[in-house]
Coordinates of C-alpha atoms and ligand atoms in Angstrom, one line a residue:
M1 CA -19.8 -2.9 -9.6
L2 CA -23.6 -2.8 -9.1
L3 CA -24.7 -5.3 -6.4
T4 CA -28.1 -6.2 -5.5
K5 CA -29.3 -5.5 -2.1
V6 CA -28.9 -9.2 -1.0
E7 CA -25.4 -9.3 -2.4
E8 CA -24.5 -6.2 -0.5
K9 CA -25.8 -7.6 2.6
A10 CA -23.8 -10.9 2.0
L11 CA -20.6 -8.9 1.2
A12 CA -21.1 -7.1 4.8
G13 CA -21.2 -10.5 6.4
E14 CA -24.9 -10.6 7.1
Y15 CA -25.3 -14.2 5.9
G16 CA -22.1 -15.4 7.6
E17 CA -18.2 -15.5 6.9
A18 CA -18.2 -18.1 4.2
L19 CA -20.5 -16.1 2.2
E20 CA -18.9 -13.0 2.9
I21 CA -15.5 -14.2 1.8
A22 CA -17.2 -15.8 -1.4
Y23 CA -18.5 -12.2 -2.3
R24 CA -15.5 -10.4 -1.5
V25 CA -13.4 -12.8 -3.9
L26 CA -16.0 -12.2 -6.8
V27 CA -16.2 -8.4 -6.0
A28 CA -12.2 -8.4 -6.2
I29 CA -12.3 -10.2 -9.5
G30 CA -15.0 -7.8 -10.7
K31 CA -12.8 -4.8 -10.2
I32 CA -9.9 -6.0 -11.8
S33 CA -11.8 -7.1 -14.9
D34 CA -14.0 -3.9 -15.1
A35 CA -17.2 -6.1 -14.8
N36 CA -20.4 -3.9 -13.7
R37 CA -22.5 -6.8 -12.1
L38 CA -22.6 -10.5 -10.9
I39 CA -24.7 -13.0 -13.1
P40 CA -26.3 -16.3 -12.1
I41 CA -24.4 -19.7 -13.2
K42 CA -25.9 -23.1 -13.6
W43 CA -22.8 -25.1 -12.8
A44 CA -19.6 -24.8 -11.0
H45 CA -16.7 -26.9 -11.3
V46 CA -14.4 -26.6 -8.6
S47 CA -10.4 -27.7 -8.9
G48 CA -8.1 -27.7 -5.8
V49 CA -8.9 -31.0 -4.7
S50 CA -5.5 -32.8 -4.7
Y51 CA -3.5 -32.3 -1.4
L52 CA -0.6 -32.4 -3.7
T53 CA -1.8 -28.8 -5.1
I54 CA -3.4 -27.2 -2.0
G55 CA -1.4 -28.6 0.7
E56 CA -2.1 -27.8 4.3
Y57 CA -3.0 -24.1 3.9
G58 CA -5.7 -25.2 1.2
L59 CA -7.1 -27.9 3.7
D60 CA -7.3 -25.5 6.5
F61 CA -9.0 -22.9 4.3
L62 CA -11.7 -25.5 3.1
K63 CA -12.3 -26.7 6.9
K64 CA -13.0 -23.2 7.6
I65 CA -15.3 -22.6 4.8
S66 CA -17.1 -26.1 5.3
S67 CA -17.6 -25.8 9.1
T68 CA -19.3 -22.4 8.9
H69 CA -22.8 -23.2 10.0
G70 CA -25.2 -23.8 7.3
T71 CA -22.7 -23.2 4.5
K72 CA -23.6 -25.0 1.2
F73 CA -23.0 -24.8 -2.3
R74 CA -25.7 -23.3 -4.1
V75 CA -25.5 -24.5 -7.6
F76 CA -24.8 -27.8 -9.1
T77 CA -20.9 -28.4 -8.3
T78 CA -18.6 -31.0 -9.6
V79 CA -15.0 -31.1 -8.4
N80 CA -11.7 -31.8 -10.1
P81 CA -9.9 -35.5 -9.5
C82 CA -8.3 -35.8 -6.0
G83 CA -4.7 -37.2 -5.6
M84 CA -5.6 -40.8 -5.2
D85 CA -8.0 -43.7 -6.0
I86 CA -10.4 -43.2 -3.1
E87 CA -11.2 -46.7 -2.5
N88 CA -7.9 -48.5 -3.6
W89 CA -5.4 -45.8 -2.2
D90 CA -3.6 -48.4 -0.4
L91 CA -3.2 -50.7 -3.3
L92 CA -1.7 -48.0 -5.2
D93 CA 1.3 -47.3 -2.7
T94 CA -0.2 -43.8 -1.7
P95 CA 1.5 -42.8 1.5
A96 CA -0.9 -43.2 4.5
D97 CA -0.5 -39.6 5.6
Y98 CA -1.2 -38.0 2.2
A99 CA -4.3 -40.4 2.2
D100 CA -5.4 -39.1 5.6
R101 CA -5.1 -35.3 4.3
Q102 CA -6.7 -36.2 0.9
L103 CA -9.6 -37.7 2.8
K104 CA -10.1 -34.6 4.9
I105 CA -10.3 -32.4 1.9
I106 CA -12.8 -34.8 0.0
S107 CA -14.9 -34.9 3.5
C108 CA -14.9 -30.8 3.3
Y109 CA -16.3 -30.9 -0.3
E110 CA -18.5 -33.4 0.8
K111 CA -20.1 -31.5 3.5
L112 CA -20.5 -28.5 1.1
G113 CA -22.6 -30.8 -1.1
I114 CA -20.6 -31.9 -4.5
A115 CA -21.7 -34.2 -7.2
N116 CA -20.6 -37.8 -6.6
S117 CA -17.6 -37.9 -8.9
F118 CA -14.1 -36.5 -9.1
T119 CA -13.4 -35.8 -12.8
C120 CA -11.6 -33.2 -15.1
V121 CA -14.1 -34.1 -17.7
P122 CA -17.4 -33.3 -16.1
F123 CA -19.2 -32.7 -19.3
Q124 CA -18.9 -36.7 -19.8
S125 CA -20.8 -37.6 -16.5
Y126 CA -23.6 -35.1 -16.3
K127 CA -26.1 -33.4 -18.4
V128 CA -24.5 -30.2 -20.0
P129 CA -26.7 -27.2 -20.2
R130 CA -27.9 -25.7 -23.4
R131 CA -25.5 -23.4 -25.4
G132 CA -24.9 -20.2 -24.4
T133 CA -25.5 -21.1 -20.6
S134 CA -22.9 -19.2 -18.1
V135 CA -20.9 -21.6 -15.8
A136 CA -18.1 -21.2 -13.6
W137 CA -15.3 -23.9 -14.4
A138 CA -12.0 -24.1 -12.9
E139 CA -9.8 -26.7 -14.5
S140 CA -8.4 -25.2 -17.6
S141 CA -8.8 -28.0 -19.9
A142 CA -12.5 -28.2 -19.1
A143 CA -13.0 -24.5 -19.4
V144 CA -11.5 -24.5 -22.8
Y145 CA -13.7 -27.4 -24.0
A146 CA -16.8 -25.6 -22.3
N147 CA -16.3 -22.6 -24.4
S148 CA -15.1 -24.1 -27.6
I149 CA -16.9 -27.3 -28.1
L150 CA -20.0 -27.2 -25.9
G151 CA -20.7 -23.4 -26.5
L152 CA -21.0 -22.7 -22.7
R153 CA -20.0 -19.6 -21.1
T154 CA -16.9 -19.6 -18.6
N155 CA -14.0 -17.8 -17.9
R156 CA -10.8 -19.7 -16.6
E157 CA -11.6 -20.0 -13.2
S158 CA -9.0 -20.3 -10.4
A159 CA -9.6 -22.9 -7.4
V160 CA -10.9 -20.2 -5.3
S161 CA -13.1 -18.0 -7.7
A162 CA -14.8 -21.4 -8.5
L163 CA -15.4 -22.1 -5.0
A164 CA -16.6 -18.5 -4.6
S165 CA -19.1 -19.3 -7.6
A166 CA -20.0 -22.6 -5.9
L167 CA -21.0 -20.8 -2.6
T168 CA -22.7 -17.8 -4.1
G169 CA -24.3 -19.4 -7.6
K170 CA -22.9 -16.5 -9.3
T171 CA -19.9 -15.2 -11.3
V172 CA -18.6 -12.0 -12.6
Y173 CA -19.9 -10.7 -15.8
S174 CA -16.5 -10.4 -17.9
D175 CA -14.5 -11.6 -20.6
L176 CA -15.9 -15.0 -22.2
H177 CA -19.3 -14.5 -20.7
I178 CA -19.6 -11.5 -23.0
P179 CA -20.6 -12.5 -26.5
H180 CA -18.7 -10.0 -28.4
N181 CA -15.4 -11.1 -26.4
R182 CA -16.0 -14.6 -28.0
I183 CA -14.1 -14.1 -31.3
P184 CA -10.6 -14.8 -32.1
T185 CA -7.6 -12.3 -31.3
K186 CA -5.2 -14.1 -33.4
N187 CA -5.2 -16.9 -35.8
I188 CA -3.0 -20.0 -35.9
R189 CA -2.5 -21.1 -39.5
I190 CA -2.0 -24.9 -39.8
K191 CA 0.4 -25.7 -42.5
M192 CA 1.1 -29.4 -42.0
E193 CA -0.1 -31.1 -44.6
K194 CA 2.2 -29.1 -47.2
K195 CA 5.2 -29.4 -45.0
V196 CA 4.9 -33.1 -43.9
G197 CA 2.5 -34.5 -46.4
R198 CA -0.3 -35.3 -43.7
A199 CA -3.0 -33.6 -42.0
L200 CA -3.0 -33.4 -38.1
A201 CA -5.0 -36.6 -36.7
G202 CA -5.1 -38.1 -33.2
S203 CA -4.6 -36.7 -29.7
V204 CA -0.7 -36.3 -29.8
D205 CA -0.9 -34.0 -33.0
Y206 CA -3.7 -32.0 -31.5
G207 CA -2.1 -31.9 -28.2
I208 CA 1.0 -30.5 -29.9
L209 CA -1.2 -28.0 -31.9
G210 CA -2.7 -26.9 -28.7
Y211 CA 0.5 -26.6 -26.6
F212 CA 1.7 -24.3 -29.6
A213 CA -1.2 -22.3 -29.7
G214 CA -1.6 -21.9 -25.8
K215 CA 1.8 -20.6 -25.8
N216 CA 1.4 -18.1 -28.4
V217 CA -2.0 -16.6 -28.2
P218 CA -3.2 -15.4 -24.7
G219 CA -6.9 -14.6 -26.1
V220 CA -9.4 -16.5 -28.1
I221 CA -7.5 -18.6 -30.6
G222 CA -8.7 -19.0 -34.4
F223 CA -7.6 -21.8 -36.3
Q224 CA -7.2 -21.7 -40.0
G225 CA -5.6 -23.8 -42.8
Q226 CA -7.1 -27.3 -41.8
K227 CA -10.7 -27.8 -41.3
L228 CA -11.1 -29.1 -37.7
D229 CA -13.4 -31.8 -37.3
L230 CA -12.5 -33.2 -34.3
R231 CA -13.3 -36.4 -32.7
I232 CA -13.8 -36.1 -28.7
T233 CA -10.4 -37.6 -28.0
E234 CA -8.7 -35.0 -30.3
A235 CA -10.9 -31.9 -28.9
K236 CA -10.0 -33.2 -25.4
A237 CA -6.1 -33.2 -26.2
L238 CA -6.3 -29.9 -27.9
C239 CA -8.1 -28.2 -25.1
A240 CA -6.2 -29.8 -22.5
A241 CA -2.8 -28.6 -24.1
I242 CA -4.0 -24.9 -24.9
G243 CA -4.9 -24.8 -21.1
T244 CA -1.4 -25.8 -20.2
T245 CA 0.7 -23.4 -21.9
G246 CA -1.2 -20.1 -21.7
S247 CA -4.2 -18.1 -20.7
S248 CA -6.6 -18.7 -23.4
G249 CA -9.9 -19.8 -22.5
M250 CA -11.3 -20.7 -25.9
F251 CA -10.6 -21.5 -29.8
V252 CA -12.6 -21.0 -32.5
P253 CA -12.2 -23.7 -35.6
N254 CA -12.1 -22.3 -39.1
S255 CA -11.7 -19.0 -38.1
K256 CA -12.7 -16.2 -40.8
E257 CA -11.6 -13.3 -38.9
K258 CA -8.5 -11.6 -40.8
L259 CA -6.2 -11.2 -38.0
E260 CA -2.3 -11.4 -37.2
T261 CA -1.5 -14.8 -38.1
I262 CA 1.1 -17.4 -36.9
D263 CA 2.1 -20.4 -39.0
F264 CA 2.2 -23.9 -37.3
T265 CA 4.0 -25.8 -39.6
G266 CA 6.2 -29.3 -39.3
K267 CA 9.0 -27.2 -37.8
E268 CA 6.8 -26.0 -35.0
Y269 CA 5.3 -29.4 -34.6
E270 CA 8.8 -31.0 -34.3
D271 CA 10.0 -28.2 -31.8
V272 CA 7.0 -28.9 -29.5
F273 CA 7.6 -32.7 -29.6
S274 CA 11.1 -32.6 -28.9
D275 CA 10.6 -30.4 -26.1
L276 CA 8.0 -32.8 -24.6
S277 CA 9.4 -36.2 -25.4
Q278 CA 12.8 -36.7 -24.2
S279 CA 12.8 -40.5 -24.2
G280 CA 12.6 -43.3 -26.8
E281 CA 10.4 -45.5 -24.3
G282 CA 9.2 -45.2 -20.9
E283 CA 9.4 -47.8 -18.1
A284 CA 5.5 -47.4 -17.3
I285 CA 2.3 -46.1 -19.1
V286 CA 0.0 -43.7 -18.0
F287 CA -3.4 -42.9 -20.0
G288 CA -5.8 -40.5 -18.9
C289 CA -4.7 -36.8 -18.6
P290 CA -7.6 -35.4 -19.0
Q291 CA -9.3 -38.5 -17.4
M292 CA -10.4 -41.1 -20.1
T293 CA -13.8 -40.8 -21.6
I294 CA -16.0 -43.8 -22.2
E295 CA -15.2 -43.3 -25.9
E296 CA -11.6 -43.7 -25.4
L297 CA -12.0 -46.7 -22.8
Y298 CA -14.0 -48.3 -25.7
E299 CA -11.1 -47.6 -28.1
L300 CA -8.7 -48.9 -25.8
S301 CA -10.4 -52.0 -25.1
R302 CA -10.9 -52.6 -29.2
M303 CA -7.2 -52.1 -29.6
L304 CA -6.2 -54.4 -26.7
G305 CA -8.5 -57.2 -27.7
E306 CA -6.4 -60.2 -26.1
K307 CA -3.3 -58.6 -26.1
H308 CA -1.2 -58.2 -22.5
F309 CA 0.7 -55.3 -21.3
S310 CA 4.3 -56.0 -20.9
K311 CA 5.0 -53.1 -18.4
K312 CA 2.9 -51.4 -15.6
C313 CA 0.1 -49.3 -17.2
L314 CA -2.2 -46.9 -15.1
V315 CA -5.6 -45.7 -16.8
F316 CA -7.2 -42.8 -15.0
C317 CA -10.8 -42.2 -15.1
S318 CA -13.6 -41.1 -12.9
S319 CA -15.6 -43.7 -10.9
K320 CA -18.8 -42.9 -13.0
I321 CA -17.1 -43.5 -16.2
Y322 CA -15.4 -46.7 -14.8
D323 CA -18.8 -48.0 -13.7
M324 CA -20.1 -47.6 -17.2
A325 CA -16.9 -49.1 -18.8
R326 CA -17.7 -52.2 -16.6
T327 CA -21.4 -52.3 -17.4
R328 CA -20.4 -52.1 -21.3
G329 CA -17.7 -54.7 -20.8
Y330 CA -14.6 -52.5 -21.9
A331 CA -13.2 -52.5 -18.2
Q332 CA -12.7 -56.0 -18.2
V333 CA -10.9 -56.1 -21.2
I334 CA -8.5 -53.6 -20.1
E335 CA -8.0 -55.0 -16.9
G336 CA -7.5 -58.5 -18.5
A337 CA -4.6 -56.8 -20.4
G338 CA -2.9 -56.1 -17.0
A339 CA -3.7 -52.5 -16.9
T340 CA -4.7 -50.9 -13.4
F341 CA -7.6 -48.5 -13.4
V342 CA -7.2 -45.3 -11.1
R343 CA -10.6 -43.8 -10.3
D344 CA -11.5 -40.3 -9.3
A345 CA -7.6 -39.3 -9.3
C346 CA -5.5 -36.9 -11.4
A347 CA -2.7 -38.5 -13.6
D348 CA -0.2 -35.8 -12.6
F349 CA -0.9 -34.3 -9.3
T350 CA -0.8 -37.7 -7.4
P351 CA 2.1 -39.4 -5.4
M352 CA 1.0 -42.4 -7.4
I353 CA 3.6 -41.4 -10.2
S354 CA 6.6 -41.0 -8.0
A355 CA 5.5 -44.3 -6.4
L356 CA 5.9 -46.0 -9.7
N357 CA 9.6 -45.5 -8.9
V358 CA 10.5 -45.1 -12.6
D359 CA 12.7 -42.7 -14.4
S360 CA 10.5 -42.5 -17.6
V361 CA 6.9 -42.9 -18.6
E362 CA 4.9 -43.2 -21.8
T363 CA 1.9 -41.3 -22.4
D364 CA -0.4 -40.0 -25.3
S365 CA -0.9 -36.8 -23.5
C366 CA 0.7 -33.5 -24.0
K367 CA -0.5 -31.9 -20.9
G368 CA 0.4 -35.3 -18.9
A369 CA 3.9 -35.0 -20.5
H370 CA 4.2 -31.4 -19.4
Y371 CA 3.3 -31.9 -15.7
M372 CA 4.4 -35.4 -15.1
R373 CA 8.1 -34.2 -16.1
K374 CA 7.7 -31.0 -14.0
V375 CA 5.9 -32.6 -10.9
H376 CA 7.8 -36.1 -10.8
G377 CA 11.0 -35.3 -12.5
V378 CA 10.6 -38.1 -15.2
K379 CA 11.5 -38.4 -18.7
I380 CA 8.6 -38.7 -21.2
S381 CA 8.0 -40.7 -24.2
L382 CA 5.1 -39.2 -26.1
K383 CA 3.3 -41.5 -28.5
N384 CA -0.2 -42.2 -30.0
T385 CA -2.2 -44.7 -28.1
E386 CA -2.0 -47.3 -30.9
R387 CA 1.8 -47.3 -30.9
I388 CA 2.0 -47.3 -27.2
I389 CA -0.1 -50.6 -27.4
E390 CA 1.7 -51.8 -30.5
E391 CA 5.1 -51.4 -28.7
N392 CA 4.4 -52.5 -25.3
T393 CA 1.8 -55.6 -25.7
N394 CA 2.2 -59.1 -26.5
Ligands
F3S401 FE1 -7.1 -33.9 -15.4 FE2 -5.0 -33.9 -13.5 FE3 -4.5 -34.1 -16.3 S1 -6.8 -32.9 -13.3 S2 -6.3 -32.7 -17.0 S3 -5.6 -35.4 -15.2 S4 -3.7 -32.7 -14.6

């Protein structure tokens, strides 16, 4: 790789250990991906925040980086949700020793200089740069969204590579940063209408499509067969599910490329659905994987009106979006219906799901279904938001 003089000095440790480690990470990735240089980024989004995912080893690493004298993030940096509601952790049955470690992780990130929200939908809370801008986003669902919907350029960064980018303000010029790599490598042809008599619609349908597409196409996915005119809820569900099952970092709607094509019919739909949904109903409800957007909270409040949940319902969103929802009156309706907001936390990588002490959970998220089963061993009942409300309110 061609490095500038300053980059070489940083790599040699002249600007301190934290920067040396960060450049070592980027150069190692550059070598593997045949990149010839590093490029500046405008925004880093770092994952690896929940203690449930990074554990003691991750906490020690963050302590080391953040305590190196003068080490700060060099670009605008957002971070993923953590594993608990920072203000209300004790009300939501988060174990005290977990909370203690989680707060230490948060303190390391705060020392390094992060934006003041913990979110996996960072594009909702902060001004998005213009299309074509290079960023370095970890969190697969956000990275797929950045490339496919926002027109930003990012590879699917790991927790460590995004941290290295935040510390240096740079990323490796490879893969999806290069315009000619941003074209489909395989197409998925949607044939739902013919088979089941309706087009895909809603977050569960698009989550199922994404779950299938991510599993079957490791590169850029081209969709054909149904014009994809996605609402934010659908786009978010599609991107999150693509990121759950494979390594793809981008899709192209309405692909014109003549490529190897895989059909997605009613059969594939049913196969994914029955894999993800093992229960007719759940003992508790979880909304917000990825965390809910302001549009989704508006929709939820509109659907609820005067209704009241008949079982425990957790709603995950960032504190910034929660504050916005309170200002607009949506949060009061949702809380009035008996739901509990969980702010700044991940819906899956948190001890709160196990603390619910239930065997089954209802959700509208395919990504949530995948991880809640895996991490907490609960059975999942996958349903659209409307149906969950219809069946669980009075
Ligand atoms: Fe967000 Fe956690 Fe789901 S980070 S996408 S709520 S797994």
